[in-house]
Amino acid sequence: MTAPRPDGPGRNAGPAATPTDHPAPDAPAPTPGATHAAHAAAAATPTPAPTPDAGTQPHLAPVAADPREPALALRGLTKVYGSQVAVDTLTLDIPRGSFYGLVGPNGAGKTTAIMMATGLLRPDAGAAFVCGHDVWGTGIPAPPAPPAGSPGTAPGPMPVAPTPTPTAPTADMLAAKNAYGLLADGLPVFDRLSGHEYLEYLGRLRGMSPAVIEERSADLLTALGLDDAGTKSIVDYSAGMTKKILLAGALLHRPEILILDEPLEAVDPVSGQVIREILRRYVAAGGTVVMSSHVMELVEGLCDHVAVVAQGRVLTSGTIDEVRAGRSLSDVFVRLVGGGTIAEGSLGWLGGPAGGTTPTSAGTHPGGGGTVDGAPGTTTPGAPQ
């Protein structure tokens, strides 16, 4: 892999010659027969998209005609496990220089899409381009963008060709890996190394000079509050510390785009504030951040673009203001994805001691203990009850 470029993160990456900093084998690819059968079944019985509230008018951002223009372009990405469609012809563009949030419920397909977009999980169909580089070396034109669909619905499945398997990594595939930094759970980490040794290993793997590795490692360890942990084995790190050293590894080579899967999960508030500031500076310098999260307030506070993903599809996408349309992001999310409700009268046993009694009047606490609103027997406001 070439040495780090002197230009900023907004420039195109040059050809690379070594694996990514988090080498991981592809997941076992399904046989062509099984894959085609699964695709046929999926096409015959497409997964129904969630039905949003009637008042919701989701915004679907236009897709670039040339997938090499955005920082990250996903075209018809599909992943099927048996009869389960994990990602359903997902198409999305991440503009260069944006701070892009991916939000969705558990099992929405966000992490699967990220793994396919970064070359760690082979898609059954579709293509991904990182900073203009074909992640899977498909050598085929990207499928067209799906139609916008009617308001309140996601685009339906579209025909896409199975992703071909190159006989060897192409220069474009390696350049794609060189262009991004990735933080995601489940990636292998050499946890018997110290934090400093881990960063040195990643830097050497990428062909960086020892002086640059030392300078950047020291800066990152200090900024992330890992100075004292630099000589400690990663296996002894807390979950939050491990998250921070992985972020340092993703930033070390000054990538053009950062792809982060729940980057602030298990991180304490002080470290979280530092990470947010680092990411803001990175974007201000011309970089692009893609961040998946379950925390709507975090996405609203950090991101300038957002996409809501459910059942492997993009339900809405665009700038934060376009997607919110005057509402909160949480409200839009619940309206699109659907929120669970608790039936009246269920869980009535909660809130009192075992064997507690049912309230006998509107002013009596379950299980006894006085009444409310100044009725006889009321405990003093603010006193323990």
Short mmCIF file of N, CA and C in Angstrom, two decimals, residues 60-235:
data_model
loop_
_atom_site.label_atom_id
_atom_site.label_comp_id
_atom_site.label_asym_id
_atom_site.label_seq_id
_atom_site.Cartn_x
_atom_site.Cartn_y
_atom_site.Cartn_z
N LEU A 60 -36.87 10.96 -0.36
CA LEU A 60 -35.86 10.06 -0.90
C LEU A 60 -34.89 10.89 -1.73
N ALA A 61 -33.65 10.96 -1.28
CA ALA A 61 -32.65 11.78 -1.97
C ALA A 61 -32.37 11.20 -3.35
N PRO A 62 -32.12 12.05 -4.34
CA PRO A 62 -31.76 11.56 -5.67
C PRO A 62 -30.43 10.84 -5.63
N VAL A 63 -30.26 9.89 -6.54
CA VAL A 63 -29.03 9.10 -6.62
C VAL A 63 -28.22 9.57 -7.81
N ALA A 64 -26.91 9.71 -7.61
CA ALA A 64 -26.03 10.20 -8.68
C ALA A 64 -26.03 9.22 -9.85
N ALA A 65 -26.04 9.77 -11.06
CA ALA A 65 -25.98 8.93 -12.26
C ALA A 65 -24.65 8.18 -12.32
N ASP A 66 -23.57 8.82 -11.87
CA ASP A 66 -22.25 8.20 -11.86
C ASP A 66 -21.91 7.82 -10.42
N PRO A 67 -21.86 6.51 -10.10
CA PRO A 67 -21.60 6.10 -8.72
C PRO A 67 -20.20 6.44 -8.24
N ARG A 68 -19.34 6.94 -9.12
CA ARG A 68 -17.99 7.30 -8.70
C ARG A 68 -17.92 8.72 -8.16
N GLU A 69 -19.03 9.45 -8.20
CA GLU A 69 -19.02 10.82 -7.69
C GLU A 69 -19.10 10.89 -6.17
N PRO A 70 -20.00 10.14 -5.50
CA PRO A 70 -20.11 10.26 -4.04
C PRO A 70 -18.92 9.64 -3.32
N ALA A 71 -18.80 9.94 -2.02
CA ALA A 71 -17.77 9.29 -1.21
C ALA A 71 -18.06 7.80 -1.08
N LEU A 72 -19.33 7.46 -0.93
CA LEU A 72 -19.74 6.05 -0.85
C LEU A 72 -21.02 5.90 -1.65
N ALA A 73 -21.02 4.98 -2.61
CA ALA A 73 -22.20 4.73 -3.43
C ALA A 73 -22.56 3.26 -3.34
N LEU A 74 -23.76 2.96 -2.92
CA LEU A 74 -24.27 1.60 -2.84
C LEU A 74 -25.34 1.43 -3.91
N ARG A 75 -25.21 0.39 -4.71
CA ARG A 75 -26.13 0.17 -5.81
C ARG A 75 -26.71 -1.24 -5.75
N GLY A 76 -27.95 -1.34 -5.30
CA GLY A 76 -28.66 -2.61 -5.31
C GLY A 76 -28.05 -3.68 -4.43
N LEU A 77 -27.39 -3.30 -3.33
CA LEU A 77 -26.77 -4.30 -2.46
C LEU A 77 -27.84 -5.23 -1.89
N THR A 78 -27.55 -6.52 -1.99
CA THR A 78 -28.51 -7.53 -1.55
C THR A 78 -27.76 -8.64 -0.81
N LYS A 79 -28.32 -9.07 0.31
CA LYS A 79 -27.78 -10.21 1.04
C LYS A 79 -28.93 -11.05 1.55
N VAL A 80 -28.89 -12.35 1.20
CA VAL A 80 -29.96 -13.27 1.57
C VAL A 80 -29.36 -14.43 2.36
N TYR A 81 -29.95 -14.74 3.52
CA TYR A 81 -29.55 -15.90 4.30
C TYR A 81 -30.73 -16.88 4.31
N GLY A 82 -30.64 -17.91 3.49
CA GLY A 82 -31.76 -18.84 3.40
C GLY A 82 -33.00 -18.13 2.88
N SER A 83 -34.05 -18.10 3.70
CA SER A 83 -35.28 -17.41 3.32
C SER A 83 -35.34 -15.99 3.87
N GLN A 84 -34.29 -15.58 4.61
CA GLN A 84 -34.27 -14.26 5.24
C GLN A 84 -33.52 -13.26 4.37
N VAL A 85 -34.19 -12.20 3.95
CA VAL A 85 -33.55 -11.14 3.18
C VAL A 85 -33.01 -10.11 4.18
N ALA A 86 -31.69 -10.08 4.37
CA ALA A 86 -31.09 -9.16 5.33
C ALA A 86 -30.97 -7.76 4.77
N VAL A 87 -30.54 -7.65 3.52
CA VAL A 87 -30.44 -6.37 2.82
C VAL A 87 -31.10 -6.53 1.47
N ASP A 88 -32.02 -5.63 1.16
CA ASP A 88 -32.92 -5.81 0.02
C ASP A 88 -32.69 -4.73 -1.03
N THR A 89 -31.79 -5.00 -1.98
CA THR A 89 -31.50 -4.08 -3.10
C THR A 89 -31.31 -2.65 -2.61
N LEU A 90 -30.45 -2.49 -1.62
CA LEU A 90 -30.25 -1.19 -1.00
C LEU A 90 -29.40 -0.28 -1.89
N THR A 91 -29.91 0.89 -2.16
CA THR A 91 -29.22 1.90 -2.97
C THR A 91 -29.16 3.20 -2.19
N LEU A 92 -27.95 3.78 -2.09
CA LEU A 92 -27.77 5.00 -1.31
C LEU A 92 -26.48 5.68 -1.72
N ASP A 93 -26.48 7.01 -1.71
CA ASP A 93 -25.29 7.80 -1.96
C ASP A 93 -24.93 8.60 -0.72
N ILE A 94 -23.64 8.59 -0.36
CA ILE A 94 -23.11 9.41 0.73
C ILE A 94 -22.29 10.52 0.10
N PRO A 95 -22.74 11.78 0.14
CA PRO A 95 -21.99 12.87 -0.51
C PRO A 95 -20.63 13.08 0.14
N ARG A 96 -19.66 13.48 -0.66
CA ARG A 96 -18.34 13.81 -0.13
C ARG A 96 -18.45 15.00 0.83
N GLY A 97 -17.72 14.92 1.93
CA GLY A 97 -17.70 16.00 2.90
C GLY A 97 -18.89 16.03 3.83
N SER A 98 -19.72 14.99 3.81
CA SER A 98 -20.91 14.98 4.66
C SER A 98 -20.66 14.20 5.94
N PHE A 99 -21.48 14.45 6.95
CA PHE A 99 -21.52 13.66 8.18
C PHE A 99 -22.87 12.94 8.12
N TYR A 100 -22.84 11.68 7.73
CA TYR A 100 -24.05 10.95 7.34
C TYR A 100 -24.42 9.92 8.41
N GLY A 101 -25.65 10.01 8.91
CA GLY A 101 -26.13 9.07 9.90
C GLY A 101 -27.01 7.99 9.29
N LEU A 102 -26.79 6.76 9.70
CA LEU A 102 -27.66 5.64 9.33
C LEU A 102 -28.40 5.19 10.58
N VAL A 103 -29.70 5.30 10.58
CA VAL A 103 -30.48 4.91 11.75
C VAL A 103 -31.48 3.84 11.34
N GLY A 104 -31.77 2.96 12.28
CA GLY A 104 -32.72 1.90 12.01
C GLY A 104 -32.84 1.00 13.22
N PRO A 105 -33.90 0.21 13.31
CA PRO A 105 -34.06 -0.70 14.44
C PRO A 105 -33.06 -1.84 14.37
N ASN A 106 -32.96 -2.61 15.44
CA ASN A 106 -32.12 -3.80 15.43
C ASN A 106 -32.59 -4.73 14.32
N GLY A 107 -31.62 -5.28 13.58
CA GLY A 107 -31.97 -6.18 12.49
C GLY A 107 -32.38 -5.49 11.22
N ALA A 108 -32.15 -4.17 11.13
CA ALA A 108 -32.57 -3.43 9.94
C ALA A 108 -31.67 -3.70 8.75
N GLY A 109 -30.45 -4.19 9.00
CA GLY A 109 -29.51 -4.45 7.90
C GLY A 109 -28.39 -3.43 7.82
N LYS A 110 -28.29 -2.52 8.80
CA LYS A 110 -27.26 -1.48 8.74
C LYS A 110 -25.85 -2.08 8.77
N THR A 111 -25.59 -2.93 9.75
CA THR A 111 -24.25 -3.50 9.88
C THR A 111 -23.93 -4.40 8.69
N THR A 112 -24.90 -5.18 8.23
CA THR A 112 -24.67 -6.02 7.05
C THR A 112 -24.32 -5.18 5.84
N ALA A 113 -25.02 -4.07 5.66
CA ALA A 113 -24.71 -3.18 4.53
C ALA A 113 -23.31 -2.60 4.66
N ILE A 114 -22.92 -2.22 5.88
CA ILE A 114 -21.58 -1.67 6.10
C ILE A 114 -20.52 -2.73 5.78
N MET A 115 -20.74 -3.96 6.20
CA MET A 115 -19.77 -5.02 5.92
C MET A 115 -19.63 -5.26 4.41
N MET A 116 -20.73 -5.19 3.69
CA MET A 116 -20.66 -5.37 2.24
C MET A 116 -20.00 -4.17 1.57
N ALA A 117 -20.25 -2.97 2.10
CA ALA A 117 -19.70 -1.76 1.50
C ALA A 117 -18.20 -1.65 1.71
N THR A 118 -17.66 -2.38 2.69
CA THR A 118 -16.23 -2.27 2.99
C THR A 118 -15.45 -3.52 2.62
N GLY A 119 -16.06 -4.43 1.89
CA GLY A 119 -15.33 -5.59 1.40
C GLY A 119 -15.17 -6.72 2.39
N LEU A 120 -15.92 -6.72 3.49
CA LEU A 120 -15.78 -7.75 4.50
C LEU A 120 -16.85 -8.83 4.40
N LEU A 121 -17.90 -8.57 3.65
CA LEU A 121 -18.97 -9.55 3.45
C LEU A 121 -19.43 -9.46 2.01
N ARG A 122 -19.31 -10.56 1.28
CA ARG A 122 -19.64 -10.53 -0.14
C ARG A 122 -21.15 -10.43 -0.34
N PRO A 123 -21.60 -9.44 -1.10
CA PRO A 123 -23.04 -9.35 -1.39
C PRO A 123 -23.47 -10.43 -2.38
N ASP A 124 -24.72 -10.80 -2.31
CA ASP A 124 -25.27 -11.72 -3.30
C ASP A 124 -25.52 -11.01 -4.62
N ALA A 125 -25.74 -9.71 -4.56
CA ALA A 125 -25.97 -8.92 -5.77
C ALA A 125 -25.67 -7.47 -5.45
N GLY A 126 -25.42 -6.69 -6.50
CA GLY A 126 -25.19 -5.27 -6.32
C GLY A 126 -23.72 -4.91 -6.32
N ALA A 127 -23.44 -3.63 -6.09
CA ALA A 127 -22.07 -3.12 -6.13
C ALA A 127 -21.92 -2.00 -5.11
N ALA A 128 -20.67 -1.75 -4.71
CA ALA A 128 -20.35 -0.67 -3.79
C ALA A 128 -19.11 0.04 -4.29
N PHE A 129 -19.10 1.37 -4.19
CA PHE A 129 -17.98 2.19 -4.62
C PHE A 129 -17.56 3.10 -3.48
N VAL A 130 -16.29 3.01 -3.07
CA VAL A 130 -15.73 3.88 -2.04
C VAL A 130 -14.81 4.88 -2.71
N CYS A 131 -15.18 6.15 -2.65
CA CYS A 131 -14.39 7.22 -3.27
C CYS A 131 -14.08 6.89 -4.73
N GLY A 132 -15.06 6.34 -5.41
CA GLY A 132 -14.91 6.03 -6.83
C GLY A 132 -14.30 4.69 -7.14
N HIS A 133 -13.88 3.94 -6.13
CA HIS A 133 -13.23 2.65 -6.35
C HIS A 133 -14.23 1.51 -6.13
N ASP A 134 -14.24 0.57 -7.05
CA ASP A 134 -15.15 -0.57 -7.01
C ASP A 134 -14.69 -1.55 -5.94
N VAL A 135 -15.45 -1.64 -4.84
CA VAL A 135 -15.04 -2.45 -3.70
C VAL A 135 -14.89 -3.92 -4.06
N TRP A 136 -15.78 -4.43 -4.90
CA TRP A 136 -15.78 -5.85 -5.22
C TRP A 136 -15.23 -6.16 -6.60
N GLY A 137 -14.67 -5.16 -7.29
CA GLY A 137 -14.08 -5.41 -8.59
C GLY A 137 -15.05 -6.02 -9.57
N THR A 138 -16.29 -5.56 -9.53
CA THR A 138 -17.32 -6.17 -10.37
C THR A 138 -17.05 -5.96 -11.84
N GLY A 139 -16.52 -4.79 -12.20
CA GLY A 139 -16.28 -4.50 -13.60
C GLY A 139 -17.56 -4.39 -14.41
N ILE A 140 -18.68 -4.22 -13.72
CA ILE A 140 -19.96 -4.09 -14.40
C ILE A 140 -20.57 -2.74 -14.04
N PRO A 141 -21.37 -2.17 -14.92
CA PRO A 141 -22.03 -0.91 -14.58
C PRO A 141 -22.93 -1.09 -13.37
N ALA A 142 -22.99 -0.08 -12.54
CA ALA A 142 -23.88 -0.14 -11.38
C ALA A 142 -25.32 -0.18 -11.84
N PRO A 143 -26.19 -0.93 -11.16
CA PRO A 143 -27.60 -0.94 -11.53
C PRO A 143 -28.21 0.44 -11.38
N PRO A 144 -29.28 0.73 -12.11
CA PRO A 144 -29.92 2.04 -11.98
C PRO A 144 -30.54 2.21 -10.61
N ALA A 145 -30.75 3.45 -10.22
CA ALA A 145 -31.40 3.72 -8.94
C ALA A 145 -32.86 3.28 -9.00
N PRO A 146 -33.43 2.80 -7.88
CA PRO A 146 -34.83 2.41 -7.88
C PRO A 146 -35.73 3.62 -7.99
N PRO A 147 -36.97 3.44 -8.44
CA PRO A 147 -37.89 4.58 -8.51
C PRO A 147 -38.19 5.12 -7.14
N ALA A 148 -38.58 6.38 -7.09
CA ALA A 148 -38.84 7.02 -5.80
C ALA A 148 -39.99 6.35 -5.06
N GLY A 149 -40.95 5.78 -5.77
CA GLY A 149 -42.06 5.12 -5.11
C GLY A 149 -43.10 6.12 -4.66
N SER A 150 -44.21 5.63 -4.18
CA SER A 150 -45.26 6.52 -3.70
C SER A 150 -44.93 6.99 -2.30
N PRO A 151 -45.49 8.14 -1.88
CA PRO A 151 -45.20 8.65 -0.53
C PRO A 151 -45.53 7.60 0.53
N GLY A 152 -44.59 7.47 1.47
CA GLY A 152 -44.81 6.55 2.56
C GLY A 152 -44.38 5.13 2.27
N THR A 153 -43.83 4.87 1.10
CA THR A 153 -43.39 3.51 0.78
C THR A 153 -41.94 3.53 0.34
N ALA A 154 -41.27 2.40 0.53
CA ALA A 154 -39.89 2.26 0.08
C ALA A 154 -39.89 1.68 -1.33
N PRO A 155 -38.85 1.94 -2.11
CA PRO A 155 -38.76 1.32 -3.44
C PRO A 155 -38.78 -0.20 -3.32
N GLY A 156 -39.44 -0.85 -4.25
CA GLY A 156 -39.50 -2.30 -4.24
C GLY A 156 -38.23 -2.92 -4.79
N PRO A 157 -38.09 -4.25 -4.72
CA PRO A 157 -36.89 -4.91 -5.25
C PRO A 157 -36.74 -4.64 -6.74
N MET A 158 -35.49 -4.51 -7.18
CA MET A 158 -35.23 -4.32 -8.60
C MET A 158 -34.26 -5.40 -9.05
N PRO A 159 -34.29 -5.79 -10.32
CA PRO A 159 -33.40 -6.85 -10.79
C PRO A 159 -31.96 -6.37 -10.79
N VAL A 160 -31.07 -7.14 -10.17
CA VAL A 160 -29.64 -6.82 -10.17
C VAL A 160 -28.88 -8.10 -10.46
N ALA A 161 -27.70 -7.94 -11.05
CA ALA A 161 -26.89 -9.10 -11.40
C ALA A 161 -26.14 -9.59 -10.18
N PRO A 162 -25.93 -10.92 -10.04
CA PRO A 162 -25.11 -11.43 -8.95
C PRO A 162 -23.72 -10.82 -8.99
N THR A 163 -23.17 -10.53 -7.81
CA THR A 163 -21.84 -9.94 -7.73
C THR A 163 -20.80 -10.96 -8.16
N PRO A 164 -20.01 -10.68 -9.21
CA PRO A 164 -19.00 -11.65 -9.66
C PRO A 164 -17.85 -11.75 -8.67
N THR A 165 -17.11 -12.84 -8.76
CA THR A 165 -15.96 -13.07 -7.88
C THR A 165 -14.68 -12.95 -8.69
N PRO A 166 -13.88 -11.86 -8.48
CA PRO A 166 -12.62 -11.74 -9.21
C PRO A 166 -11.66 -12.86 -8.80
N THR A 167 -10.81 -13.26 -9.73
CA THR A 167 -9.83 -14.31 -9.42
C THR A 167 -8.77 -13.81 -8.46
N ALA A 168 -8.52 -12.50 -8.43
CA ALA A 168 -7.53 -11.91 -7.52
C ALA A 168 -7.94 -10.47 -7.26
N PRO A 169 -7.53 -9.91 -6.11
CA PRO A 169 -7.87 -8.51 -5.83
C PRO A 169 -7.34 -7.58 -6.93
N THR A 170 -8.17 -6.67 -7.36
CA THR A 170 -7.75 -5.70 -8.36
C THR A 170 -7.18 -4.46 -7.68
N ALA A 171 -6.47 -3.63 -8.45
CA ALA A 171 -5.92 -2.39 -7.90
C ALA A 171 -7.04 -1.51 -7.37
N ASP A 172 -8.20 -1.54 -8.05
CA ASP A 172 -9.32 -0.72 -7.61
C ASP A 172 -9.86 -1.20 -6.27
N MET A 173 -9.92 -2.50 -6.07
CA MET A 173 -10.38 -3.06 -4.80
C MET A 173 -9.45 -2.66 -3.66
N LEU A 174 -8.15 -2.73 -3.89
CA LEU A 174 -7.19 -2.37 -2.86
C LEU A 174 -7.21 -0.87 -2.58
N ALA A 175 -7.40 -0.07 -3.62
CA ALA A 175 -7.50 1.38 -3.43
C ALA A 175 -8.74 1.73 -2.62
N ALA A 176 -9.83 0.99 -2.81
CA ALA A 176 -11.04 1.22 -2.03
C ALA A 176 -10.77 0.98 -0.55
N LYS A 177 -10.05 -0.09 -0.23
CA LYS A 177 -9.73 -0.38 1.16
C LYS A 177 -8.80 0.67 1.76
N ASN A 178 -7.93 1.23 0.93
CA ASN A 178 -7.01 2.26 1.41
C ASN A 178 -7.73 3.58 1.67
N ALA A 179 -8.89 3.76 1.05
CA ALA A 179 -9.58 5.06 1.12
C ALA A 179 -10.43 5.21 2.36
N TYR A 180 -10.73 4.11 3.06
CA TYR A 180 -11.61 4.24 4.22
C TYR A 180 -10.92 3.80 5.50
N GLY A 181 -11.46 4.29 6.61
CA GLY A 181 -11.14 3.80 7.94
C GLY A 181 -12.42 3.22 8.52
N LEU A 182 -12.32 2.07 9.17
CA LEU A 182 -13.52 1.36 9.62
C LEU A 182 -13.45 1.07 11.11
N LEU A 183 -14.56 1.33 11.79
CA LEU A 183 -14.73 0.91 13.18
C LEU A 183 -16.05 0.15 13.25
N ALA A 184 -15.96 -1.14 13.56
CA ALA A 184 -17.17 -1.96 13.65
C ALA A 184 -16.93 -3.08 14.63
N ASP A 185 -17.97 -3.46 15.36
CA ASP A 185 -17.87 -4.56 16.30
C ASP A 185 -17.64 -5.86 15.54
N GLY A 186 -16.90 -6.77 16.18
CA GLY A 186 -16.68 -8.08 15.59
C GLY A 186 -15.46 -8.19 14.71
N LEU A 187 -14.79 -7.06 14.44
CA LEU A 187 -13.57 -7.15 13.63
C LEU A 187 -12.43 -7.71 14.47
N PRO A 188 -11.55 -8.50 13.87
CA PRO A 188 -10.44 -9.05 14.64
C PRO A 188 -9.48 -7.96 15.10
N VAL A 189 -9.03 -8.06 16.33
CA VAL A 189 -8.04 -7.12 16.85
C VAL A 189 -6.98 -7.94 17.58
N PHE A 190 -5.74 -7.58 17.38
CA PHE A 190 -4.64 -8.31 18.02
C PHE A 190 -4.51 -7.81 19.46
N ASP A 191 -5.35 -8.38 20.33
CA ASP A 191 -5.49 -7.80 21.67
C ASP A 191 -4.35 -8.17 22.62
N ARG A 192 -3.38 -8.96 22.17
CA ARG A 192 -2.21 -9.21 23.01
C ARG A 192 -1.15 -8.12 22.81
N LEU A 193 -1.37 -7.27 21.80
CA LEU A 193 -0.50 -6.11 21.61
C LEU A 193 -0.95 -4.99 22.53
N SER A 194 -0.03 -4.11 22.87
CA SER A 194 -0.42 -2.89 23.58
C SER A 194 -1.06 -1.94 22.58
N GLY A 195 -1.70 -0.90 23.10
CA GLY A 195 -2.31 0.08 22.21
C GLY A 195 -1.30 0.69 21.26
N HIS A 196 -0.13 1.03 21.78
CA HIS A 196 0.91 1.64 20.94
C HIS A 196 1.41 0.64 19.90
N GLU A 197 1.61 -0.62 20.30
CA GLU A 197 2.08 -1.63 19.35
C GLU A 197 1.04 -1.89 18.26
N TYR A 198 -0.23 -1.85 18.64
CA TYR A 198 -1.30 -2.07 17.67
C TYR A 198 -1.29 -0.99 16.59
N LEU A 199 -1.15 0.26 17.00
CA LEU A 199 -1.11 1.35 16.03
C LEU A 199 0.15 1.27 15.16
N GLU A 200 1.27 0.87 15.76
CA GLU A 200 2.50 0.72 14.98
C GLU A 200 2.33 -0.38 13.93
N TYR A 201 1.69 -1.47 14.32
CA TYR A 201 1.45 -2.57 13.38
C TYR A 201 0.60 -2.10 12.20
N LEU A 202 -0.49 -1.39 12.50
CA LEU A 202 -1.37 -0.91 11.43
C LEU A 202 -0.64 0.05 10.50
N GLY A 203 0.17 0.93 11.09
CA GLY A 203 0.91 1.89 10.27
C GLY A 203 1.91 1.21 9.35
N ARG A 204 2.61 0.21 9.87
CA ARG A 204 3.58 -0.50 9.03
C ARG A 204 2.88 -1.31 7.94
N LEU A 205 1.72 -1.86 8.28
CA LEU A 205 0.96 -2.60 7.28
C LEU A 205 0.59 -1.70 6.11
N ARG A 206 0.38 -0.45 6.38
CA ARG A 206 0.01 0.51 5.34
C ARG A 206 1.21 1.22 4.72
N GLY A 207 2.41 0.85 5.11
CA GLY A 207 3.60 1.43 4.51
C GLY A 207 3.94 2.82 5.00
N MET A 208 3.43 3.20 6.16
CA MET A 208 3.72 4.53 6.71
C MET A 208 5.12 4.54 7.32
N SER A 209 5.77 5.67 7.32
CA SER A 209 7.11 5.78 7.87
C SER A 209 7.05 5.71 9.39
N PRO A 210 8.10 5.18 10.04
CA PRO A 210 8.11 5.10 11.50
C PRO A 210 7.89 6.45 12.18
N ALA A 211 8.45 7.51 11.62
CA ALA A 211 8.30 8.83 12.24
C ALA A 211 6.84 9.29 12.20
N VAL A 212 6.18 9.07 11.08
CA VAL A 212 4.77 9.47 10.96
C VAL A 212 3.90 8.62 11.88
N ILE A 213 4.18 7.33 11.95
CA ILE A 213 3.43 6.44 12.84
C ILE A 213 3.55 6.92 14.28
N GLU A 214 4.78 7.23 14.70
CA GLU A 214 5.02 7.65 16.08
C GLU A 214 4.30 8.96 16.38
N GLU A 215 4.39 9.91 15.47
CA GLU A 215 3.76 11.21 15.69
C GLU A 215 2.24 11.09 15.79
N ARG A 216 1.65 10.39 14.83
CA ARG A 216 0.18 10.28 14.82
C ARG A 216 -0.33 9.42 15.96
N SER A 217 0.39 8.35 16.29
CA SER A 217 -0.02 7.50 17.40
C SER A 217 -0.04 8.28 18.70
N ALA A 218 1.01 9.06 18.94
CA ALA A 218 1.07 9.87 20.16
C ALA A 218 -0.07 10.87 20.21
N ASP A 219 -0.35 11.51 19.09
CA ASP A 219 -1.44 12.49 19.04
C ASP A 219 -2.79 11.83 19.33
N LEU A 220 -3.02 10.68 18.71
CA LEU A 220 -4.31 10.01 18.87
C LEU A 220 -4.49 9.46 20.28
N LEU A 221 -3.45 8.85 20.83
CA LEU A 221 -3.55 8.31 22.19
C LEU A 221 -3.81 9.42 23.20
N THR A 222 -3.17 10.56 23.00
CA THR A 222 -3.39 11.70 23.91
C THR A 222 -4.80 12.25 23.75
N ALA A 223 -5.22 12.45 22.52
CA ALA A 223 -6.55 13.03 22.27
C ALA A 223 -7.66 12.14 22.81
N LEU A 224 -7.47 10.83 22.74
CA LEU A 224 -8.51 9.90 23.16
C LEU A 224 -8.36 9.46 24.62
N GLY A 225 -7.43 10.09 25.34
CA GLY A 225 -7.27 9.77 26.76
C GLY A 225 -6.70 8.40 27.02
N LEU A 226 -5.85 7.92 26.12
CA LEU A 226 -5.26 6.59 26.26
C LEU A 226 -3.76 6.64 26.53
N ASP A 227 -3.26 7.78 26.97
CA ASP A 227 -1.82 7.92 27.24
C ASP A 227 -1.33 6.83 28.19
N ASP A 228 -2.04 6.67 29.30
CA ASP A 228 -1.59 5.71 30.31
C ASP A 228 -1.83 4.27 29.88
N ALA A 229 -2.70 4.08 28.90
CA ALA A 229 -3.02 2.73 28.45
C ALA A 229 -2.21 2.31 27.23
N GLY A 230 -1.36 3.19 26.73
CA GLY A 230 -0.61 2.89 25.53
C GLY A 230 0.30 1.69 25.66
N THR A 231 0.78 1.42 26.86
CA THR A 231 1.68 0.28 27.08
C THR A 231 0.95 -0.94 27.64
N LYS A 232 -0.34 -0.82 27.83
CA LYS A 232 -1.13 -1.93 28.38
C LYS A 232 -1.71 -2.77 27.24
N SER A 233 -1.78 -4.09 27.45
CA SER A 233 -2.34 -4.97 26.43
C SER A 233 -3.82 -4.65 26.21
N ILE A 234 -4.24 -4.69 24.94
CA ILE A 234 -5.62 -4.36 24.61
C ILE A 234 -6.59 -5.33 25.27
N VAL A 235 -6.16 -6.57 25.52
CA VAL A 235 -7.04 -7.55 26.15
C VAL A 235 -7.48 -7.08 27.53
#
